[in-house]
Amino acid sequence: MARTPVADALTAQAPVAHIRICGWVRTRRDAKGFSFLEINDGSCLANIQCIVDEALPDYAVIKDVNTGAAVDVRGELVESPGKGQKWEVRAAALTLLGGADAETYPLQKKRHSDEFLRTIAHLRARTNKFGAAFRIRSEAAYAIHEFFRERGFFHVHTPILTGSDCEGAGEMFRVTTLPASGASSTPVPPSGNRFEADFFGKECNLTVSGQLEAEALAMGLGKVYTFGPTFRAENSNTARHAAEFWMIEPEFAFADLNDDMELAEAMTRTVVTRVLERCAADIELFDRFVDNGLIERLRTIADQPFARVSYREAIELLKASGRKFDYPVSFGLDLQTEHERYLAEEHFGKPVIVYNYPKSIKAFYMRLNDDNETVAAMDVLVPRIGELIGGSQREERLDVLEARIREMDQNPDDYWWYLDLRRFGSVPHAGFGLGFERLLMLLTGIANIRDVVPFPRTPGNLEF
Amino acid sequence: MARTPVADALTAQAPVAHIRICGWVRTRRDAKGFSFLEINDGSCLANIQCIVDEALPDYAVIKDVNTGAAVDVRGELVESPGKGQKWEVRAAALTLLGGADAETYPLQKKRHSDEFLRTIAHLRARTNKFGAAFRIRSEAAYAIHEFFRERGFFHVHTPILTGSDCEGAGEMFRVTTLPASGASSTPVPPSGNRFEADFFGKECNLTVSGQLEAEALAMGLGKVYTFGPTFRAENSNTARHAAEFWMIEPEFAFADLNDDMELAEAMTRTVVTRVLERCAADIELFDRFVDNGLIERLRTIADQPFARVSYREAIELLKASGRKFDYPVSFGLDLQTEHERYLAEEHFGKPVIVYNYPKSIKAFYMRLNDDNETVAAMDVLVPRIGELIGGSQREERLDVLEARIREMDQNPDDYWWYLDLRRFGSVPHAGFGLGFERLLMLLTGIANIRDVVPFPRTPGNLEF
């Protein structure tokens, strides 16, 4: 007999004479003549109540049916006389699949600290909070795929292993099959190539972005997006940084900065709208217990157009705010999280897109504006998070791009294939990067990135 | 004026007075008084024909509108008198966005070898073959997400960076922030931990599978699947192996080997069915030019139930085949690709699931059968490819699992958290792994894995 997921049982339209529920016991309560089991199977936040009559032949196992135990219950789905639930199961048979010793099972019924739960990340998906977080993670990922597909974008896979260290080599992880240094160190070979004997014959790093490769694919497929892991070897222990995180990076041809802003806003609002609708119970949990006001904030994002200001205007707004910031505010300096949050949370009270940043603080591939001072970049800033998305129109003019590469003291030859995209059939195009974990922090109100990733990677933390 | 994708223009229901087409010129043909441009924008395989009258003021640029050039055409969408196309564009304005020098642009109109195209992987998405392959890749990925979501599976992200080297350390890539050996080698510290100063303080590798972590998540969420990159540092240069490839790994609770086989078959048939339907023109290209008979083979997969035989039966079939194989056939030996293909292509003429393999040739986590000789493993074998999917029911019994780990001369302590899943609320569960690139080779008939990945990684190849 096939099992019925709890999510389906709880939304049944009529009683069911024979039903099979499998799941983990959240609580057991013994009363006169009966035991009540609250069973969760991960399909939704809610448990289903199962009533086990002591007259059942199987009732003897009930003493081992503790919190955390796995059971298989067969019986009848009937209307529940109890409050807060429409349906319950009257058990006809109860099987204990796997016990959970009350002395040693770490997830007894009480609230545990996030810090403690990180030490048992292999079990925390069994809690309400993390079950909800990971269901939202799944639905948000799907909504992103849906959104881009509806708009004619193709999902592409850009490489994780990369030979280019263009964007800040110091922060990259190196990948190797050579022996660990300090063990059996090998001398530098006569060729001078330290990586001659390595798997790829040259230095290999973990990607920090799939953008450049995605641009190449957009120059053939028109509209593409990546959804893959990226890596930063930054030795910083903050609530916002992880060494391994997932990024979504659309790139599309025949597009300018306005198209880019429109796409970023539409994507954010569509994903928020769909997650609000499809994960209502899970989102409500976070609104009640983690971040009061979450739903209202998400509704604002879904319903209201984002504000848009140029970087120049943003600087003026910050100066005129009368606020004392920790970091200075001046044209030519990057916005810090405190500035970004002030703009989104207090000045606009909703997401704001800041565009046309000074070229001195942005990457070489962003398109130079006619003022020769700013580039066609844009960041989407949201309440509680600050920067959610960073993007730009890309420089499509070969000579300007080469000059910018030289300005950064880099060698255009290292970018031969990227420059080829401007040599042959170059077109205006744009793209952005969205940190998936940042989006999840926005969607759940969870304040620490370690709690939106199933198994987070930070300096010194590689367990599981 | 917004551009209309070529895919939309070609499926228009009526003429359009004002349309804008942007794309890359595949060919230009000059006739008396007119030029004909075949334009592709990546949205579909087909080009749209644009007719440029020499009376147009913009006509002067036509001499630079070569193969590979990017153009922006505005005009009228009208019924085409020509054969093989319903619609064409009568240009009212033509803009050259980016030229492509006829002497240096590598993709002139002729067939290029796959080997050559790999050296210009940044441009090959502009060819019919690779455009089609990458559109199919995108649609297959989406069909997989759809399939699992329809069945109540949650998409989870398991870690890429891992501290466990359980499954064959010799084949893993190491990840480090320590200096490269041979450069400035550091002595082993007094602690004896060579990785003390490394980012994670211990040895870190790239994952070969997310299975163990996915099992942990399935023990809370019930049904999950991963879709992420995995890595093998095997120094083998074959048409079937890449150092970086993508895997789909479902894990689901309250499931046995039969459920696992049912899921694998349903997934394969659903994805094949949807790709056949949604990528008809792209698949047809491969049937015509790459792999005659492809569509018929895919239809068989979509329409007919897979065969199922035990490993024992499979060995008997191979012995009775009268075939001379390169590798020996005997109970206890693993099946080689030649055996797998014989079974799928010749004996059954369709996919076959082989189950209950000898424990000696399978991994420790596969559930031991009552015969104490075989495990509840299954492989899905398909024509042309051999093994497409490998899976099993997982060992849920703590004592049996610990004994299996010891049998492999490994230390159960290294698996503390994985064993916890059997200590607390253990349940029967199952899962499998599907190599995404193998699936794409099946879907396209492309014989070399390097040609279904946009930027393939193999020994010595790290360009782009």
GROMACS .gro file of C-alpha atoms in nm, chain A residues 3 5 20 22-24 26 40-44 68-71 97-101 104-106 119-123 125-126 130-132 134-135 137-139 141-142 145-146 149 152-164 172-188 194-195 198-206 213-214 216-223 225 227-229 231-236 243-244 246 252-254 278 416-418 420-428 436 453-455 457-464, chain B residues 3 5 20 22-24 26 40-44 68-71 97-101 104-106 119-123 125-126 130-132 134-135 137-139 141-142 145-146 149 152-164 172-188 194-195 198-206 213-214 216-223 225 227-229 231-236 243-244 246 252-254 278 416-418 420-428 436 453-455 457-464:
model
  272
    3ARG     CA    1   0.204   0.588   0.166
    5PRO     CA    2   0.225   1.226   0.223
   20ARG     CA    3  -0.093   0.474   0.521
   22CYS     CA    4   0.489   0.718   0.737
   23GLY     CA    5   0.693   0.973   0.927
   24TRP     CA    6   0.880   1.078   1.235
   26ARG     CA    7   0.730   1.479   1.698
   40ASN     CA    8   0.572   1.475   1.048
   41ASP     CA    9   0.707   1.344   0.718
   42GLY     CA   10   0.870   1.660   0.582
   43SER     CA   11   0.613   1.712   0.306
   44CYS     CA   12   0.480   2.016   0.494
   68GLY     CA   13   1.229   1.117   1.676
   69ALA     CA   14   1.116   0.758   1.618
   70ALA     CA   15   1.001   0.659   1.269
   71VAL     CA   16   0.665   0.488   1.236
   97LEU     CA   17   1.046   0.146   1.179
   98GLY     CA   18   1.334   0.295   1.376
   99GLY     CA   19   1.352   0.404   1.739
  100ALA     CA   20   1.512   0.716   1.886
  101ASP     CA   21   1.648   0.673   2.234
  104THR     CA   22   2.059   1.026   2.340
  105TYR     CA   23   1.842   1.170   2.060
  106PRO     CA   24   1.956   1.534   2.044
  119THR     CA   25   2.667   2.110   1.516
  120ILE     CA   26   2.401   1.854   1.418
  121ALA     CA   27   2.333   1.981   1.068
  122HIS     CA   28   2.266   1.621   0.962
  123LEU     CA   29   1.955   1.620   1.183
  125ALA     CA   30   1.610   1.928   0.864
  126ARG     CA   31   1.388   1.741   1.114
  130PHE     CA   32   1.496   2.412   0.908
  131GLY     CA   33   1.235   2.198   0.740
  132ALA     CA   34   1.056   2.519   0.648
  134PHE     CA   35   1.473   2.408   0.306
  135ARG     CA   36   1.124   2.377   0.157
  137ARG     CA   37   1.484   2.703  -0.066
  138SER     CA   38   1.350   2.438  -0.303
  139GLU     CA   39   1.048   2.641  -0.408
  141ALA     CA   40   1.495   2.766  -0.684
  142TYR     CA   41   1.206   2.634  -0.889
  145HIS     CA   42   1.388   2.839  -1.323
  146GLU     CA   43   1.024   2.902  -1.409
  149ARG     CA   44   1.214   2.988  -1.885
  152GLY     CA   45   1.292   3.257  -2.307
  153PHE     CA   46   1.620   3.221  -2.115
  154PHE     CA   47   1.817   2.898  -2.146
  155HIS     CA   48   1.973   2.742  -1.838
  156VAL     CA   49   2.346   2.693  -1.897
  157HIS     CA   50   2.619   2.533  -1.687
  158THR     CA   51   2.940   2.734  -1.673
  159PRO     CA   52   3.257   2.568  -1.543
  160ILE     CA   53   3.336   2.539  -1.172
  161LEU     CA   54   3.704   2.466  -1.238
  162THR     CA   55   3.869   2.764  -1.400
  163GLY     CA   56   4.211   2.865  -1.521
  164SER     CA   57   4.141   3.235  -1.510
  172MET     CA   58   4.021   3.200  -0.475
  173PHE     CA   59   4.056   2.836  -0.375
  174ARG     CA   60   4.318   2.643  -0.566
  175VAL     CA   61   4.236   2.295  -0.698
  176THR     CA   62   4.511   2.042  -0.740
  177THR     CA   63   4.609   1.678  -0.759
  178LEU     CA   64   4.968   1.752  -0.651
  179PRO     CA   65   5.077   1.641  -0.304
  180ALA     CA   66   5.006   1.884  -0.020
  181SER     CA   67   5.286   2.129   0.046
  182GLY     CA   68   5.479   2.051   0.360
  183ALA     CA   69   5.449   1.681   0.284
  184SER     CA   70   5.661   1.579  -0.010
  185SER     CA   71   5.743   1.905  -0.179
  186THR     CA   72   5.859   1.885  -0.537
  187PRO     CA   73   6.115   2.125  -0.681
  188VAL     CA   74   6.011   2.374  -0.948
  194ARG     CA   75   5.501   2.482  -1.101
  195PHE     CA   76   5.184   2.316  -1.221
  198ASP     CA   77   4.920   1.899  -1.201
  199PHE     CA   78   4.597   1.763  -1.348
  200PHE     CA   79   4.545   2.050  -1.590
  201GLY     CA   80   4.913   2.138  -1.638
  202LYS     CA   81   4.844   2.486  -1.510
  203GLU     CA   82   4.700   2.660  -1.209
  204CYS     CA   83   4.335   2.575  -1.146
  205ASN     CA   84   4.094   2.763  -0.921
  206LEU     CA   85   3.733   2.739  -0.813
  213GLU     CA   86   3.142   3.221  -1.986
  214ALA     CA   87   2.770   3.304  -1.966
  216ALA     CA   88   2.993   3.381  -2.446
  217LEU     CA   89   2.685   3.158  -2.445
  218ALA     CA   90   2.447   3.456  -2.460
  219MET     CA   91   2.628   3.564  -2.778
  220GLY     CA   92   2.494   3.247  -2.941
  221LEU     CA   93   2.179   3.153  -2.752
  222GLY     CA   94   2.060   3.509  -2.696
  223LYS     CA   95   1.937   3.477  -2.338
  225TYR     CA   96   2.127   3.213  -1.703
  227PHE     CA   97   2.250   2.860  -1.139
  228GLY     CA   98   2.558   2.713  -0.979
  229PRO     CA   99   2.796   2.715  -0.685
  231PHE     CA  100   3.344   3.014  -0.402
  232ARG     CA  101   3.531   3.277  -0.202
  233ALA     CA  102   3.833   3.194   0.012
  234GLU     CA  103   3.784   3.507   0.223
  235ASN     CA  104   3.884   3.443   0.580
  236SER     CA  105   3.591   3.638   0.723
  243ALA     CA  106   3.301   3.010   0.138
  244GLU     CA  107   3.058   2.820  -0.085
  246TRP     CA  108   2.499   2.952  -0.506
  252PHE     CA  109   2.119   3.855  -2.235
  253ALA     CA  110   2.200   3.997  -2.574
  254PHE     CA  111   2.049   4.309  -2.730
  278ARG     CA  112   0.321   2.844  -0.248
  416TRP     CA  113   4.162   3.658  -2.575
  417TRP     CA  114   3.836   3.463  -2.597
  418TYR     CA  115   3.638   3.723  -2.403
  420ASP     CA  116   3.672   3.766  -2.938
  421LEU     CA  117   3.309   3.818  -2.837
  422ARG     CA  118   3.366   4.187  -2.921
  423ARG     CA  119   3.565   4.110  -3.235
  424PHE     CA  120   3.294   3.903  -3.396
  425GLY     CA  121   2.932   4.008  -3.398
  426SER     CA  122   2.949   4.215  -3.081
  427VAL     CA  123   2.617   4.337  -2.944
  428PRO     CA  124   2.495   4.545  -2.651
  436PHE     CA  125   2.083   3.272  -0.379
  453VAL     CA  126   2.239   2.640   0.357
  454PRO     CA  127   2.197   2.275   0.454
  455PHE     CA  128   2.569   2.221   0.520
  457ARG     CA  129   3.117   2.605   0.462
  458THR     CA  130   3.304   2.877   0.652
  459PRO     CA  131   3.667   2.911   0.769
  460GLY     CA  132   3.749   2.603   0.978
  461ASN     CA  133   3.408   2.443   0.917
  462LEU     CA  134   3.403   2.145   0.683
  463GLU     CA  135   3.202   1.890   0.883
  464PHE     CA  136   2.939   1.673   0.711
  467ARG     CA  137   1.281   4.295  -3.012
  469PRO     CA  138   1.267   3.658  -3.070
  484ARG     CA  139   1.221   4.428  -3.466
  486CYS     CA  140   1.804   4.122  -3.362
  487GLY     CA  141   2.050   3.845  -3.426
  488TRP     CA  142   2.357   3.712  -3.599
  490ARG     CA  143   2.426   3.317  -4.084
  504ASN     CA  144   1.960   3.353  -3.606
  505ASP     CA  145   1.919   3.478  -3.249
  506GLY     CA  146   1.957   3.152  -3.058
  507SER     CA  147   1.592   3.133  -2.957
  508CYS     CA  148   1.543   2.839  -3.193
  532GLY     CA  149   2.876   3.628  -3.801
  533ALA     CA  150   2.786   3.997  -3.798
  534ALA     CA  151   2.520   4.116  -3.554
  535VAL     CA  152   2.233   4.321  -3.693
  561LEU     CA  153   2.562   4.624  -3.440
  562GLY     CA  154   2.893   4.445  -3.467
  563GLY     CA  155   3.083   4.322  -3.770
  564ALA     CA  156   3.265   3.994  -3.825
  565ASP     CA  157   3.563   4.012  -4.054
  568THR     CA  158   3.934   3.619  -3.943
  569TYR     CA  159   3.591   3.506  -3.818
  570PRO     CA  160   3.643   3.133  -3.757
  583THR     CA  161   3.923   2.504  -2.954
  584ILE     CA  162   3.671   2.786  -2.999
  585ALA     CA  163   3.421   2.676  -2.735
  586HIS     CA  164   3.343   3.044  -2.669
  587LEU     CA  165   3.193   3.069  -3.020
  589ALA     CA  166   2.706   2.807  -2.931
  590ARG     CA  167   2.662   3.006  -3.254
  594PHE     CA  168   2.584   2.334  -3.040
  595GLY     CA  169   2.295   2.577  -3.021
  596ALA     CA  170   2.064   2.277  -3.044
  598PHE     CA  171   2.256   2.356  -2.534
  599ARG     CA  172   1.886   2.425  -2.584
  601ARG     CA  173   2.046   2.071  -2.217
  602SER     CA  174   1.836   2.354  -2.075
  603GLU     CA  175   1.505   2.184  -2.144
  605ALA     CA  176   1.732   2.025  -1.681
  606TYR     CA  177   1.394   2.189  -1.651
  609HIS     CA  178   1.306   1.980  -1.191
  610GLU     CA  179   0.945   1.955  -1.304
  613ARG     CA  180   0.855   1.864  -0.802
  616GLY     CA  181   0.679   1.599  -0.405
  617PHE     CA  182   1.060   1.597  -0.402
  618PHE     CA  183   1.244   1.900  -0.267
  619HIS     CA  184   1.551   2.031  -0.447
  620VAL     CA  185   1.844   2.045  -0.204
  621HIS     CA  186   2.199   2.172  -0.240
  622THR     CA  187   2.460   1.941  -0.093
  623PRO     CA  188   2.814   2.071  -0.038
  624ILE     CA  189   3.075   2.082  -0.315
  625LEU     CA  190   3.362   2.120  -0.069
  626THR     CA  191   3.392   1.813   0.146
  627GLY     CA  192   3.612   1.683   0.425
  628SER     CA  193   3.519   1.321   0.369
  636MET     CA  194   3.953   1.339  -0.580
  637PHE     CA  195   4.069   1.694  -0.639
  638ARG     CA  196   4.215   1.867  -0.335
  639VAL     CA  197   4.111   2.224  -0.254
  640THR     CA  198   4.349   2.450  -0.071
  641THR     CA  199   4.458   2.803   0.005
  642LEU     CA  200   4.812   2.691   0.095
  643PRO     CA  201   5.092   2.781  -0.147
  644ALA     CA  202   5.153   2.539  -0.433
  645SER     CA  203   5.403   2.266  -0.355
  646GLY     CA  204   5.734   2.317  -0.525
  647ALA     CA  205   5.708   2.690  -0.458
  648SER     CA  206   5.748   2.776  -0.092
  649SER     CA  207   5.696   2.450   0.084
  650THR     CA  208   5.613   2.468   0.451
  651PRO     CA  209   5.738   2.207   0.697
  652VAL     CA  210   5.488   1.975   0.867
  658ARG     CA  211   4.964   1.922   0.734
  659PHE     CA  212   4.646   2.124   0.679
  662ASP     CA  213   4.474   2.564   0.539
  663PHE     CA  214   4.136   2.736   0.502
  664PHE     CA  215   3.940   2.463   0.676
  665GLY     CA  216   4.220   2.340   0.903
  666LYS     CA  217   4.194   1.997   0.748
  667GLU     CA  218   4.209   1.829   0.411
  668CYS     CA  219   3.937   1.947   0.174
  669ASN     CA  220   3.828   1.780  -0.148
  670LEU     CA  221   3.577   1.835  -0.424
  677GLU     CA  222   2.424   1.444   0.268
  678ALA     CA  223   2.111   1.399   0.057
  680ALA     CA  224   2.047   1.314   0.581
  681LEU     CA  225   1.806   1.566   0.428
  682ALA     CA  226   1.567   1.293   0.312
  683MET     CA  227   1.548   1.176   0.674
  684GLY     CA  228   1.380   1.509   0.753
  685LEU     CA  229   1.219   1.629   0.432
  686GLY     CA  230   1.110   1.284   0.315
  687LYS     CA  231   1.192   1.316  -0.055
  689TYR     CA  232   1.706   1.545  -0.495
  691PHE     CA  233   2.134   1.870  -0.907
  692GLY     CA  234   2.492   1.982  -0.884
  693PRO     CA  235   2.847   1.947  -1.015
  695PHE     CA  236   3.430   1.587  -0.985
  696ARG     CA  237   3.666   1.302  -1.067
  697ALA     CA  238   4.042   1.349  -1.096
  698GLU     CA  239   4.076   1.038  -1.312
  699ASN     CA  240   4.352   1.082  -1.564
  700SER     CA  241   4.157   0.914  -1.844
  707ALA     CA  242   3.669   1.581  -1.472
  708GLU     CA  243   3.368   1.801  -1.398
  710TRP     CA  244   2.662   1.735  -1.325
  716PHE     CA  245   1.363   0.923  -0.061
  717ALA     CA  246   1.245   0.782   0.267
  718PHE     CA  247   1.004   0.490   0.316
  742ARG     CA  248   0.948   2.051  -2.661
  880TRP     CA  249   2.951   0.929   1.283
  881TRP     CA  250   2.682   1.153   1.139
  882TYR     CA  251   2.586   0.911   0.865
  884ASP     CA  252   2.337   0.879   1.340
  885LEU     CA  253   2.075   0.861   1.067
  886ARG     CA  254   2.043   0.489   1.157
  887ARG     CA  255   2.059   0.553   1.532
  888PHE     CA  256   1.766   0.791   1.537
  889GLY     CA  257   1.443   0.721   1.350
  890SER     CA  258   1.602   0.506   1.080
  891VAL     CA  259   1.375   0.413   0.789
  892PRO     CA  260   1.401   0.209   0.471
  900PHE     CA  261   2.341   1.455  -1.657
  917VAL     CA  262   2.912   2.048  -2.192
  918PRO     CA  263   2.962   2.413  -2.288
  919PHE     CA  264   3.320   2.429  -2.151
  921ARG     CA  265   3.718   1.993  -1.831
  922THR     CA  266   3.948   1.700  -1.906
  923PRO     CA  267   4.315   1.628  -1.823
  924GLY     CA  268   4.521   1.920  -1.951
  925ASN     CA  269   4.215   2.115  -2.070
  926LEU     CA  270   4.121   2.417  -1.863
  927GLU     CA  271   4.079   2.686  -2.129
  928PHE     CA  272   3.788   2.932  -2.110
   0.00000   0.00000   0.00000
